[in-house]
């Protein structure tokens, strides 16, 4: 095979909760054809009692079978009183392969027998509905009537001697499709019969080798005796003959219907043997369709008869596997090596409508072929429209006829709605006669409407789709000339008829057209995913032709099924997933002939992994509404039989794997043993992620990352496979190994797929359907700093006009735009579909169009640690003193709002509000947030969030009040007032205050309770930035973010640029995705990005073990142990509940602990994915007296003090291993934990928090990120009193201050410092303030050693940027690296944005410099990711902001790099003077350094030290 591409994996990432349904519903199912079937609700008295499998083997004796029946009489007799009553009640005894029976029972009897331990399930005998020959040419098996050598027909010997059975309405044995001409003897393996009816003999032959009928379940539902027409396997409806001939019909030349679609009819396996199992019947009394009792009997018989493939074009609403007759029957079939193919259902286009969802079933959706049987409508206004039809004749003369809207042809006392739908008895013949009637699709059958039109005297009918059926048109054999048109064309005709005095029309005769494009197109009726029983299994699996399929039909009924239609045809055209299902069944027959040893799962895998998702234009398959279809519609794609013959690799699944799957879904061992009838025990570490399905569906990514296992088996020649992944948007996908080498057939290889969540738009490009909310960014405004209301209205009107040009009119634009950004940021947020978003993105006035993505949110010793105070006293040299505590600086915070009653926002000692403030205090619907002279503004933004959350009815969504705590914490850290006596449960006692304690603060609430794991949405974030800029803030603090994306597609980046352009510094958090490299977010060069570090304070709780070993942990628990004594110690793994895995119990997950084992003990839990405080809650609920929380290896030494609900101590990974070893090697392990104490002056400090996101910058590596490091661990600050400190539902504690950790906490430390610098230097630009903070930072800890990581290894600038912030030194940096807006535009130019886009972005006339390089961008840090073989020269310009002086350079060169600086000395005489210097970096050895190396460049005049980090890497060859 050589070097090949790995068969594509279908990657689906869905963010919604997994829902399991275990209810037994008494509901109807359906024959999956596109005809309308009446829906009747009734209570059934017949039940199916399912007992699992048999132990009597493949070939049971009559004694075995009698023994089964007798045992069933005994079982039911024990409920009913005696076996004789059971004999009267039982209507079916399943004795061969399926163990169970169907019986007439009342509700109480059914409930009683369900309790028997031998019973797997009891469920009502539910009704099912039934869910042709250009298709094989379209699928590539023939080419214009000739069969090429590579065709699966020829290679697979036309399915010779494979046996295909269908469960359906029977067979019309006289059909030529079932002739046995050219067929050899019946295969010896066949054990079936040809069952004759009471009066109707059905003759079998060497083609149609078996027929049976099953009617007892139907009879039980009907409740009346069945006449002779219900005692025959003959097909009286046509559906069964159609599906059976599509799967395995013989070649029949000159097949057609009404001289249309002429060609040779054939099934997918034309030389296969076929057998019919009739389970579906015409309606009788209250019974309709096909019943589970009969279906199970048919499956049992088919398995015993020896079929190879079962095709079942029927189904109902999906239910749990053990309550579904089709699911049960198909499991036993697959267990016996029989592939089962089922229809997906005709309930589309509604989502979650797909049926037959068990993983052992092959579920088929429906799509079109490239043939249409069509005609044309000519209107009197010379407009021509294409429709679909199979009418036998054209209009009675080549002329135009009057056309009438059926709504205007109603009889007296009949509603216009009924007449519009052409319902029975609704039309007035005096108005209709001699005219073409215009009817609307819906309610009654399509051909029934034609019959009503004919009865009323119409000469023809135009059938127009309703909006839900869109473009889904059918070629039906109407009784009069008809044309079926799309919704859009229907609207045009209705408008013409309603606005024209004498409307006229003509309908052309029908003709067959071949080679139409696009094809395939998904049928609107085809049922959709996601799978609502088990979302990790994608359904449907595949799509195949199912629209206007020509195949054999009964001659007992007309093609319209109307009693008045006396026409009879040997072939007919039908549409539905009932028609697509046998296409796949026939293809499976070919593969069974070609590969007789392949399992059903291997065949299914071959068909799925070779499917295509492109149409005959080589574009993505479209849905009927002209939108891109998704895997929820087509599964793996459109079937390609010729490719399925040689898939290369398959994902195989054994019956044991299916049992493991059931185990992972929560079925217990006992039930599964009954189901499988063999010894079975659930594996210990078994998850749905490891189920070897050919498609991959992840309904929920927990903790950002999910890893799945798959195993492939080589079924082709030896070769090496390399993986290629098309990642779902917003999801990082890695595959290990990425190369698989196979040396022999049957060889297996396992690989891992890891999916890491980035943005919420991970559900966009690959599978989202319908509409999403997008942000259309247009750049800046030209109306100046203080626009008038007329200016703002003009902007909004221009937005309506721009979007209206795409949508058709401005009114539509007004309906979908929910934010118009009018003040400083130019753009809008609107609900658009993917196509509309793509169209507007092409407009020359548009900078970018991106999704309204979700983002996540990223305390008072810290100011003492930073040198602003010393033991509560503010020294004279403190920046607090010199900058007047940030007086009158205005700090805005984009977060979760504010708790206004907090003392941190008291205006005591604060003067009048600055006159520059233009903001408001926005009140909620019921909740007044009171502002004052400290908290001067509050706004909330929720429209972007509402798009995902739905209607926001609760008043909690209409307020700026903080119900989460995060916003109050960050805002008070940046600018909170002095609050003495602040603590958390008495820990960390001191005076709380912000970085700028006398600053004014304003809150912009954009974050709300999580939806799909995200709290803050881009549309709201941009609206908040636009408002904050207009309100007059000086500093914006933004402790939230997502994965880094290009600058113009990042809401925070866009908002920050416009803020910086207006002189506002934007400080943002680096993210909490460390310690992995390349995880830093908020990477735009105009933002100040902050990482997180520790301070020299710890909240310590010691763990004492029974062996006298003492371990240091961290905690903020409110109380200590119940008494000062040792307690028994137990690992969560040893305390697992019966239904939990060891891993779940060790991680103390909800429901995983056995309270009997835990009560009164200290519980040992492992940190991993679930919430740390949540583990404490589970421990407390289980009765533990305390908890030891130990880090896993990844979290290392990163321990956090948190306000647990019970005494707890958080210890590091090394100590955790020690405790586990102690537990496992000690007979009676004991432990005690001390009450937490506050320790000050701990060393070393700072060190970088493990969670703090790291560089390099993945968007632009020449800009080092993060920029700076600041305190972010165990920070005490103000909190909401609407939540407990753990944010857990059961936490009823309320405290005014709380301790939190994260880069969310480090960010406002720097925001507060920026407020001080803004007060001290009001004319400094945002870049100047940023430079002052960065160049004065320290890279040493309080031991005067290099700052370290939490692993105790030396940290790098990728962790700390320029270093740890030093506010007092930032007051007087000496020199700064300043940047103007034009410098940022030059950077964008060098970053490959074009001039037009940059002009829109800046709203200024701009031309890219001819020779600007990113090496010359005046950033305070220097990053060279591409050091060439020769050298790289960097240019920088410094501005003097201190006293006159001479600066000399000092360089600590990165290892392996030679660094020279020219000039090496600079003399400054005045403030504001600028000097330029160049830095040349050259590798000492060619090709090295290969990895990153680090150094620093320092300018000093003896007083000031202006430091820049150097980050260098050699260019890759």
mmCIF file of C-alpha atoms in Angstrom, residues 704-1011:
data_model
loop_
_atom_site.group_PDB
_atom_site.id
_atom_site.type_symbol
_atom_site.label_atom_id
_atom_site.label_comp_id
_atom_site.label_asym_id
_atom_site.label_seq_id
_atom_site.Cartn_x
_atom_site.Cartn_y
_atom_site.Cartn_z
ATOM 1 C CA UNK A 704 -10.278 21.500 28.710
ATOM 2 C CA UNK A 705 -8.942 18.091 27.697
ATOM 3 C CA UNK A 706 -10.256 14.659 26.720
ATOM 4 C CA UNK A 707 -8.176 11.690 25.565
ATOM 5 C CA UNK A 708 -9.684 8.851 23.525
ATOM 6 C CA UNK A 709 -8.258 5.488 22.522
ATOM 7 C CA UNK A 710 -8.826 3.759 19.199
ATOM 8 C CA UNK A 711 -7.447 0.532 17.733
ATOM 9 C CA UNK A 712 -7.172 -0.080 13.994
ATOM 10 C CA UNK A 713 -6.721 -3.412 12.257
ATOM 11 C CA UNK A 714 -4.891 -3.710 8.955
ATOM 12 C CA UNK A 715 -7.043 -5.386 6.288
ATOM 13 C CA UNK A 716 -4.948 -4.229 3.332
ATOM 14 C CA UNK A 717 -1.419 -4.621 2.144
ATOM 15 C CA UNK A 718 1.550 -3.691 4.397
ATOM 16 C CA UNK A 719 2.226 0.035 4.604
ATOM 17 C CA UNK A 720 2.871 3.112 6.692
ATOM 18 C CA UNK A 721 -0.061 5.358 7.606
ATOM 19 C CA UNK A 722 0.328 8.995 8.615
ATOM 20 C CA UNK A 723 -2.436 10.860 10.370
ATOM 21 C CA UNK A 724 -3.990 14.048 9.057
ATOM 22 C CA UNK A 725 -6.448 15.981 11.216
ATOM 23 C CA UNK A 726 -8.878 18.699 10.278
ATOM 24 C CA UNK A 727 -9.415 20.221 13.693
ATOM 25 C CA UNK A 728 -12.842 21.406 14.790
ATOM 26 C CA UNK A 729 -12.640 25.166 15.279
ATOM 27 C CA UNK A 730 -11.450 26.056 18.760
ATOM 28 C CA UNK A 731 -10.155 22.570 19.525
ATOM 29 C CA UNK A 732 -6.540 21.438 19.514
ATOM 30 C CA UNK A 733 -6.285 17.811 18.376
ATOM 31 C CA UNK A 734 -3.160 15.716 18.848
ATOM 32 C CA UNK A 735 -2.733 12.093 17.774
ATOM 33 C CA UNK A 736 -0.038 9.832 19.220
ATOM 34 C CA UNK A 737 1.612 8.121 17.514
ATOM 35 C CA UNK A 738 1.160 10.137 14.331
ATOM 36 C CA UNK A 739 2.568 7.327 12.173
ATOM 37 C CA UNK A 740 1.516 3.670 12.151
ATOM 38 C CA UNK A 741 3.442 0.966 10.297
ATOM 39 C CA UNK A 742 1.747 -2.326 9.405
ATOM 40 C CA UNK A 743 3.649 -5.391 8.223
ATOM 41 C CA UNK A 744 0.857 -7.964 7.899
ATOM 42 C CA UNK A 745 -2.897 -8.367 7.483
ATOM 43 C CA UNK A 746 -4.714 -8.592 10.819
ATOM 44 C CA UNK A 747 -2.074 -6.578 12.658
ATOM 45 C CA UNK A 748 -3.541 -4.150 15.227
ATOM 46 C CA UNK A 749 -2.243 -0.784 16.385
ATOM 47 C CA UNK A 750 -3.575 1.518 19.107
ATOM 48 C CA UNK A 751 -3.398 5.306 19.067
ATOM 49 C CA UNK A 752 -4.526 8.126 21.353
ATOM 50 C CA UNK A 753 -6.489 11.206 20.304
ATOM 51 C CA UNK A 754 -6.323 14.163 22.691
ATOM 52 C CA UNK A 755 -8.784 17.017 22.241
ATOM 53 C CA UNK A 756 -8.047 20.232 24.088
ATOM 54 C CA UNK A 757 -10.739 22.898 24.243
ATOM 55 C CA UNK A 758 -9.807 26.346 23.064
ATOM 56 C CA UNK A 759 -12.852 28.465 22.205
ATOM 57 C CA UNK A 760 -16.545 27.875 22.525
ATOM 58 C CA UNK A 761 -16.644 28.043 18.699
ATOM 59 C CA UNK A 762 -15.307 24.505 18.757
ATOM 60 C CA UNK A 763 -18.792 23.519 17.659
ATOM 61 C CA UNK A 764 -18.765 25.844 14.666
ATOM 62 C CA UNK A 765 -17.128 24.894 11.370
ATOM 63 C CA UNK A 766 -17.388 21.148 11.684
ATOM 64 C CA UNK A 767 -20.919 20.591 12.844
ATOM 65 C CA UNK A 768 -22.911 23.627 13.897
ATOM 66 C CA UNK A 769 -26.061 24.160 11.917
ATOM 67 C CA UNK A 770 -28.452 27.078 11.891
ATOM 68 C CA UNK A 771 -27.435 30.476 13.152
ATOM 69 C CA UNK A 772 -24.712 31.775 15.441
ATOM 70 C CA UNK A 773 -23.910 35.177 16.826
ATOM 71 C CA UNK A 774 -21.017 36.915 15.113
ATOM 72 C CA UNK A 775 -19.124 40.140 15.643
ATOM 73 C CA UNK A 776 -18.607 42.248 12.530
ATOM 74 C CA UNK A 777 -15.672 44.555 13.209
ATOM 75 C CA UNK A 778 -15.375 47.682 11.065
ATOM 76 C CA UNK A 779 -12.428 49.429 12.744
ATOM 77 C CA UNK A 780 -12.640 52.906 14.234
ATOM 78 C CA UNK A 781 -14.936 55.960 13.965
ATOM 79 C CA UNK A 782 -14.283 59.373 12.450
ATOM 80 C CA UNK A 783 -16.789 61.287 14.613
ATOM 81 C CA UNK A 784 -14.253 62.320 17.268
ATOM 82 C CA UNK A 785 -14.079 62.026 21.057
ATOM 83 C CA UNK A 786 -17.496 63.538 21.849
ATOM 84 C CA UNK A 787 -19.987 62.387 19.223
ATOM 85 C CA UNK A 788 -23.492 63.857 19.111
ATOM 86 C CA UNK A 789 -26.624 61.706 19.284
ATOM 87 C CA UNK A 790 -26.998 62.323 15.560
ATOM 88 C CA UNK A 791 -23.488 60.913 15.027
ATOM 89 C CA UNK A 792 -24.331 57.797 17.041
ATOM 90 C CA UNK A 793 -27.653 57.300 15.254
ATOM 91 C CA UNK A 794 -25.857 57.695 11.940
ATOM 92 C CA UNK A 795 -23.425 54.925 12.869
ATOM 93 C CA UNK A 796 -26.268 52.557 13.797
ATOM 94 C CA UNK A 797 -28.110 53.367 10.562
ATOM 95 C CA UNK A 798 -24.956 52.620 8.574
ATOM 96 C CA UNK A 799 -24.706 49.238 10.326
ATOM 97 C CA UNK A 800 -28.289 48.422 9.335
ATOM 98 C CA UNK A 801 -27.519 49.445 5.769
ATOM 99 C CA UNK A 802 -24.356 47.357 5.557
ATOM 100 C CA UNK A 803 -25.946 44.202 6.928
ATOM 101 C CA UNK A 804 -29.195 44.886 5.070
ATOM 102 C CA UNK A 805 -27.293 44.739 1.777
ATOM 103 C CA UNK A 806 -26.486 41.123 2.631
ATOM 104 C CA UNK A 807 -29.816 40.055 4.156
ATOM 105 C CA UNK A 808 -32.064 41.793 1.589
ATOM 106 C CA UNK A 809 -33.349 44.780 3.548
ATOM 107 C CA UNK A 810 -32.611 46.953 6.572
ATOM 108 C CA UNK A 811 -35.572 45.630 8.539
ATOM 109 C CA UNK A 812 -34.029 42.154 8.621
ATOM 110 C CA UNK A 813 -30.763 43.703 9.783
ATOM 111 C CA UNK A 814 -32.542 45.473 12.658
ATOM 112 C CA UNK A 815 -34.023 42.162 13.782
ATOM 113 C CA UNK A 816 -30.682 40.342 14.008
ATOM 114 C CA UNK A 817 -28.317 43.082 15.301
ATOM 115 C CA UNK A 818 -28.252 43.014 19.104
ATOM 116 C CA UNK A 819 -25.287 45.373 19.686
ATOM 117 C CA UNK A 820 -24.260 48.364 17.604
ATOM 118 C CA UNK A 821 -20.846 49.638 18.737
ATOM 119 C CA UNK A 822 -21.113 53.370 18.048
ATOM 120 C CA UNK A 823 -18.796 55.332 20.318
ATOM 121 C CA UNK A 824 -15.165 54.343 19.740
ATOM 122 C CA UNK A 825 -15.277 50.817 18.384
ATOM 123 C CA UNK A 826 -17.035 50.551 15.023
ATOM 124 C CA UNK A 827 -18.965 47.359 14.443
ATOM 125 C CA UNK A 828 -21.939 45.313 15.504
ATOM 126 C CA UNK A 829 -22.940 41.920 16.893
ATOM 127 C CA UNK A 830 -25.633 40.031 15.041
ATOM 128 C CA UNK A 831 -27.257 36.612 14.663
ATOM 129 C CA UNK A 832 -26.144 35.264 11.280
ATOM 130 C CA UNK A 833 -25.771 31.924 9.621
ATOM 131 C CA UNK A 834 -22.395 30.775 8.357
ATOM 132 C CA UNK A 835 -23.147 31.767 4.759
ATOM 133 C CA UNK A 836 -24.219 35.305 5.720
ATOM 134 C CA UNK A 837 -21.134 35.712 7.888
ATOM 135 C CA UNK A 838 -18.943 34.631 4.971
ATOM 136 C CA UNK A 839 -20.654 37.102 2.611
ATOM 137 C CA UNK A 840 -20.309 40.132 4.871
ATOM 138 C CA UNK A 841 -16.668 39.242 5.570
ATOM 139 C CA UNK A 842 -15.969 39.918 1.877
ATOM 140 C CA UNK A 843 -17.229 43.507 2.110
ATOM 141 C CA UNK A 844 -14.384 46.040 1.661
ATOM 142 C CA UNK A 845 -15.484 48.023 4.744
ATOM 143 C CA UNK A 846 -15.200 45.022 7.037
ATOM 144 C CA UNK A 847 -11.982 44.379 8.998
ATOM 145 C CA UNK A 848 -13.010 40.991 10.397
ATOM 146 C CA UNK A 849 -15.977 38.768 11.183
ATOM 147 C CA UNK A 850 -15.643 36.346 14.068
ATOM 148 C CA UNK A 851 -17.847 34.343 16.368
ATOM 149 C CA UNK A 852 -19.228 35.662 19.626
ATOM 150 C CA UNK A 853 -16.934 33.310 21.545
ATOM 151 C CA UNK A 854 -17.106 32.373 25.180
ATOM 152 C CA UNK A 855 -14.284 33.245 27.580
ATOM 153 C CA UNK A 856 -13.448 32.211 31.115
ATOM 154 C CA UNK A 857 -12.558 34.268 34.177
ATOM 155 C CA UNK A 858 -8.807 33.836 34.621
ATOM 156 C CA UNK A 859 -6.546 39.037 47.931
ATOM 157 C CA UNK A 860 -3.612 41.384 51.697
ATOM 158 C CA UNK A 861 -0.149 40.799 52.365
ATOM 159 C CA UNK A 862 0.776 41.444 48.739
ATOM 160 C CA UNK A 863 1.292 45.227 48.996
ATOM 161 C CA UNK A 864 3.669 44.745 51.937
ATOM 162 C CA UNK A 865 5.507 42.108 49.889
ATOM 163 C CA UNK A 866 5.689 44.575 46.980
ATOM 164 C CA UNK A 867 7.185 47.269 49.236
ATOM 165 C CA UNK A 868 4.322 49.768 49.309
ATOM 166 C CA UNK A 869 3.994 49.380 53.071
ATOM 167 C CA UNK A 870 6.047 47.812 55.822
ATOM 168 C CA UNK A 871 4.234 46.076 58.686
ATOM 169 C CA UNK A 872 1.181 48.263 58.083
ATOM 170 C CA UNK A 873 3.167 51.545 57.880
ATOM 171 C CA UNK A 874 3.524 53.406 54.565
ATOM 172 C CA UNK A 875 7.166 54.598 54.265
ATOM 173 C CA UNK A 876 8.033 57.952 52.723
ATOM 174 C CA UNK A 877 9.597 56.360 49.658
ATOM 175 C CA UNK A 878 6.440 54.387 48.845
ATOM 176 C CA UNK A 879 4.705 55.054 45.567
ATOM 177 C CA UNK A 880 1.473 55.146 47.565
ATOM 178 C CA UNK A 881 2.652 58.283 49.335
ATOM 179 C CA UNK A 882 4.096 59.940 46.239
ATOM 180 C CA UNK A 883 1.178 59.074 43.941
ATOM 181 C CA UNK A 884 -1.419 60.099 46.541
ATOM 182 C CA UNK A 885 -2.757 56.526 46.689
ATOM 183 C CA UNK A 886 -3.948 56.809 43.078
ATOM 184 C CA UNK A 887 -6.250 59.709 43.888
ATOM 185 C CA UNK A 888 -8.808 60.438 41.145
ATOM 186 C CA UNK A 889 -7.436 57.839 38.743
ATOM 187 C CA UNK A 890 -10.417 55.887 37.362
ATOM 188 C CA UNK A 891 -9.997 52.121 37.125
ATOM 189 C CA UNK A 892 -12.554 50.143 35.195
ATOM 190 C CA UNK A 893 -12.962 46.395 35.638
ATOM 191 C CA UNK A 894 -14.516 44.076 33.040
ATOM 192 C CA UNK A 895 -15.649 41.085 35.085
ATOM 193 C CA UNK A 896 -18.634 39.623 37.019
ATOM 194 C CA UNK A 897 -19.819 42.925 38.500
ATOM 195 C CA UNK A 898 -19.537 44.275 42.043
ATOM 196 C CA UNK A 899 -20.917 43.758 45.550
ATOM 197 C CA UNK A 900 -21.513 47.486 46.201
ATOM 198 C CA UNK A 901 -22.096 47.102 49.942
ATOM 199 C CA UNK A 902 -18.544 45.827 50.480
ATOM 200 C CA UNK A 903 -16.456 48.123 52.709
ATOM 201 C CA UNK A 904 -13.781 48.071 50.004
ATOM 202 C CA UNK A 905 -16.075 50.293 47.934
ATOM 203 C CA UNK A 906 -16.948 52.693 50.742
ATOM 204 C CA UNK A 907 -16.427 56.355 49.768
ATOM 205 C CA UNK A 908 -15.256 57.372 53.225
ATOM 206 C CA UNK A 909 -12.469 59.947 52.824
ATOM 207 C CA UNK A 910 -13.068 60.298 49.064
ATOM 208 C CA UNK A 911 -13.708 63.700 47.452
ATOM 209 C CA UNK A 912 -16.113 64.695 44.646
ATOM 210 C CA UNK A 913 -16.338 62.558 41.492
ATOM 211 C CA UNK A 914 -13.873 63.815 38.833
ATOM 212 C CA UNK A 915 -15.507 66.045 36.231
ATOM 213 C CA UNK A 916 -14.108 63.938 33.377
ATOM 214 C CA UNK A 917 -16.364 61.016 34.360
ATOM 215 C CA UNK A 918 -19.190 60.445 31.859
ATOM 216 C CA UNK A 919 -20.452 57.041 33.021
ATOM 217 C CA UNK A 920 -23.644 55.882 34.671
ATOM 218 C CA UNK A 921 -24.828 53.679 37.524
ATOM 219 C CA UNK A 922 -27.092 51.221 35.726
ATOM 220 C CA UNK A 923 -29.832 49.729 37.868
ATOM 221 C CA UNK A 924 -31.253 46.289 37.346
ATOM 222 C CA UNK A 925 -34.919 45.444 36.904
ATOM 223 C CA UNK A 926 -35.379 44.712 40.615
ATOM 224 C CA UNK A 927 -31.927 45.247 42.089
ATOM 225 C CA UNK A 928 -30.551 48.759 42.634
ATOM 226 C CA UNK A 929 -26.775 48.882 42.637
ATOM 227 C CA UNK A 930 -25.952 52.052 44.525
ATOM 228 C CA UNK A 931 -22.878 53.947 43.382
ATOM 229 C CA UNK A 932 -21.031 56.553 45.424
ATOM 230 C CA UNK A 933 -17.907 58.708 45.250
ATOM 231 C CA UNK A 934 -15.718 55.564 45.277
ATOM 232 C CA UNK A 935 -17.760 53.183 43.112
ATOM 233 C CA UNK A 936 -18.676 55.770 40.504
ATOM 234 C CA UNK A 937 -20.072 53.555 37.758
ATOM 235 C CA UNK A 938 -21.714 50.196 37.105
ATOM 236 C CA UNK A 939 -23.018 48.745 33.860
ATOM 237 C CA UNK A 940 -23.999 45.271 32.671
ATOM 238 C CA UNK A 941 -23.957 43.644 29.232
ATOM 239 C CA UNK A 942 -25.761 40.368 28.586
ATOM 240 C CA UNK A 943 -27.005 40.189 24.980
ATOM 241 C CA UNK A 944 -24.074 38.116 23.718
ATOM 242 C CA UNK A 945 -24.527 35.729 26.644
ATOM 243 C CA UNK A 946 -28.288 35.611 26.074
ATOM 244 C CA UNK A 947 -27.764 34.226 22.569
ATOM 245 C CA UNK A 948 -26.414 31.031 24.126
ATOM 246 C CA UNK A 949 -28.402 31.032 27.374
ATOM 247 C CA UNK A 950 -31.789 31.855 25.844
ATOM 248 C CA UNK A 951 -34.264 34.319 27.316
ATOM 249 C CA UNK A 952 -32.934 35.821 30.549
ATOM 250 C CA UNK A 953 -36.074 35.981 32.696
ATOM 251 C CA UNK A 954 -34.451 36.098 36.115
ATOM 252 C CA UNK A 955 -33.680 39.524 37.601
ATOM 253 C CA UNK A 956 -30.230 38.151 38.496
ATOM 254 C CA UNK A 957 -29.329 38.545 34.808
ATOM 255 C CA UNK A 958 -30.451 42.190 34.718
ATOM 256 C CA UNK A 959 -28.045 43.701 37.230
ATOM 257 C CA UNK A 960 -24.445 44.772 37.676
ATOM 258 C CA UNK A 961 -24.428 43.129 41.114
ATOM 259 C CA UNK A 962 -21.783 40.436 41.557
ATOM 260 C CA UNK A 963 -23.296 37.028 42.306
ATOM 261 C CA UNK A 964 -20.028 35.174 41.694
ATOM 262 C CA UNK A 965 -17.403 37.016 43.799
ATOM 263 C CA UNK A 966 -14.708 37.195 41.132
ATOM 264 C CA UNK A 967 -15.503 40.751 40.024
ATOM 265 C CA UNK A 968 -15.630 42.182 43.557
ATOM 266 C CA UNK A 969 -12.333 40.442 44.336
ATOM 267 C CA UNK A 970 -10.481 41.797 41.285
ATOM 268 C CA UNK A 971 -11.968 45.309 41.491
ATOM 269 C CA UNK A 972 -11.067 45.669 45.164
ATOM 270 C CA UNK A 973 -7.546 44.323 44.485
ATOM 271 C CA UNK A 974 -7.050 47.052 41.880
ATOM 272 C CA UNK A 975 -8.708 49.987 43.655
ATOM 273 C CA UNK A 976 -10.380 48.954 46.921
ATOM 274 C CA UNK A 977 -10.389 51.372 49.856
ATOM 275 C CA UNK A 978 -8.609 50.641 53.158
ATOM 276 C CA UNK A 979 -10.546 48.091 55.269
ATOM 277 C CA UNK A 980 -8.918 47.191 58.602
ATOM 278 C CA UNK A 981 -9.491 43.785 60.224
ATOM 279 C CA UNK A 982 -10.028 41.898 56.990
ATOM 280 C CA UNK A 983 -9.509 38.117 57.138
ATOM 281 C CA UNK A 984 -10.879 34.774 55.996
ATOM 282 C CA UNK A 985 -12.137 32.840 59.034
ATOM 283 C CA UNK A 986 -9.523 34.709 61.109
ATOM 284 C CA UNK A 987 -6.665 33.838 58.751
ATOM 285 C CA UNK A 988 -4.528 36.508 57.034
ATOM 286 C CA UNK A 989 -5.785 39.221 59.366
ATOM 287 C CA UNK A 990 -4.815 42.726 58.247
ATOM 288 C CA UNK A 991 -5.954 45.833 56.403
ATOM 289 C CA UNK A 992 -7.348 45.057 52.976
ATOM 290 C CA UNK A 993 -6.740 47.589 50.229
ATOM 291 C CA UNK A 994 -6.248 47.875 46.504
ATOM 292 C CA UNK A 995 -3.197 48.964 44.547
ATOM 293 C CA UNK A 996 -4.734 52.434 44.142
ATOM 294 C CA UNK A 997 -6.778 52.701 47.360
ATOM 295 C CA UNK A 998 -7.970 56.251 46.641
ATOM 296 C CA UNK A 999 -8.760 55.672 42.963
ATOM 297 C CA UNK A 1000 -12.321 55.720 41.662
ATOM 298 C CA UNK A 1001 -13.623 52.400 40.378
ATOM 299 C CA UNK A 1002 -16.242 51.342 37.842
ATOM 300 C CA UNK A 1003 -17.528 47.895 37.013
ATOM 301 C CA UNK A 1004 -18.555 46.550 33.612
ATOM 302 C CA UNK A 1005 -20.305 43.242 34.125
ATOM 303 C CA UNK A 1006 -19.894 40.880 31.176
ATOM 304 C CA UNK A 1007 -19.536 37.521 32.934
ATOM 305 C CA UNK A 1008 -22.471 35.394 34.040
ATOM 306 C CA UNK A 1009 -23.122 31.830 35.300
ATOM 307 C CA UNK A 1010 -21.288 29.365 33.026
ATOM 308 C CA UNK A 1011 -22.916 28.160 29.799
#
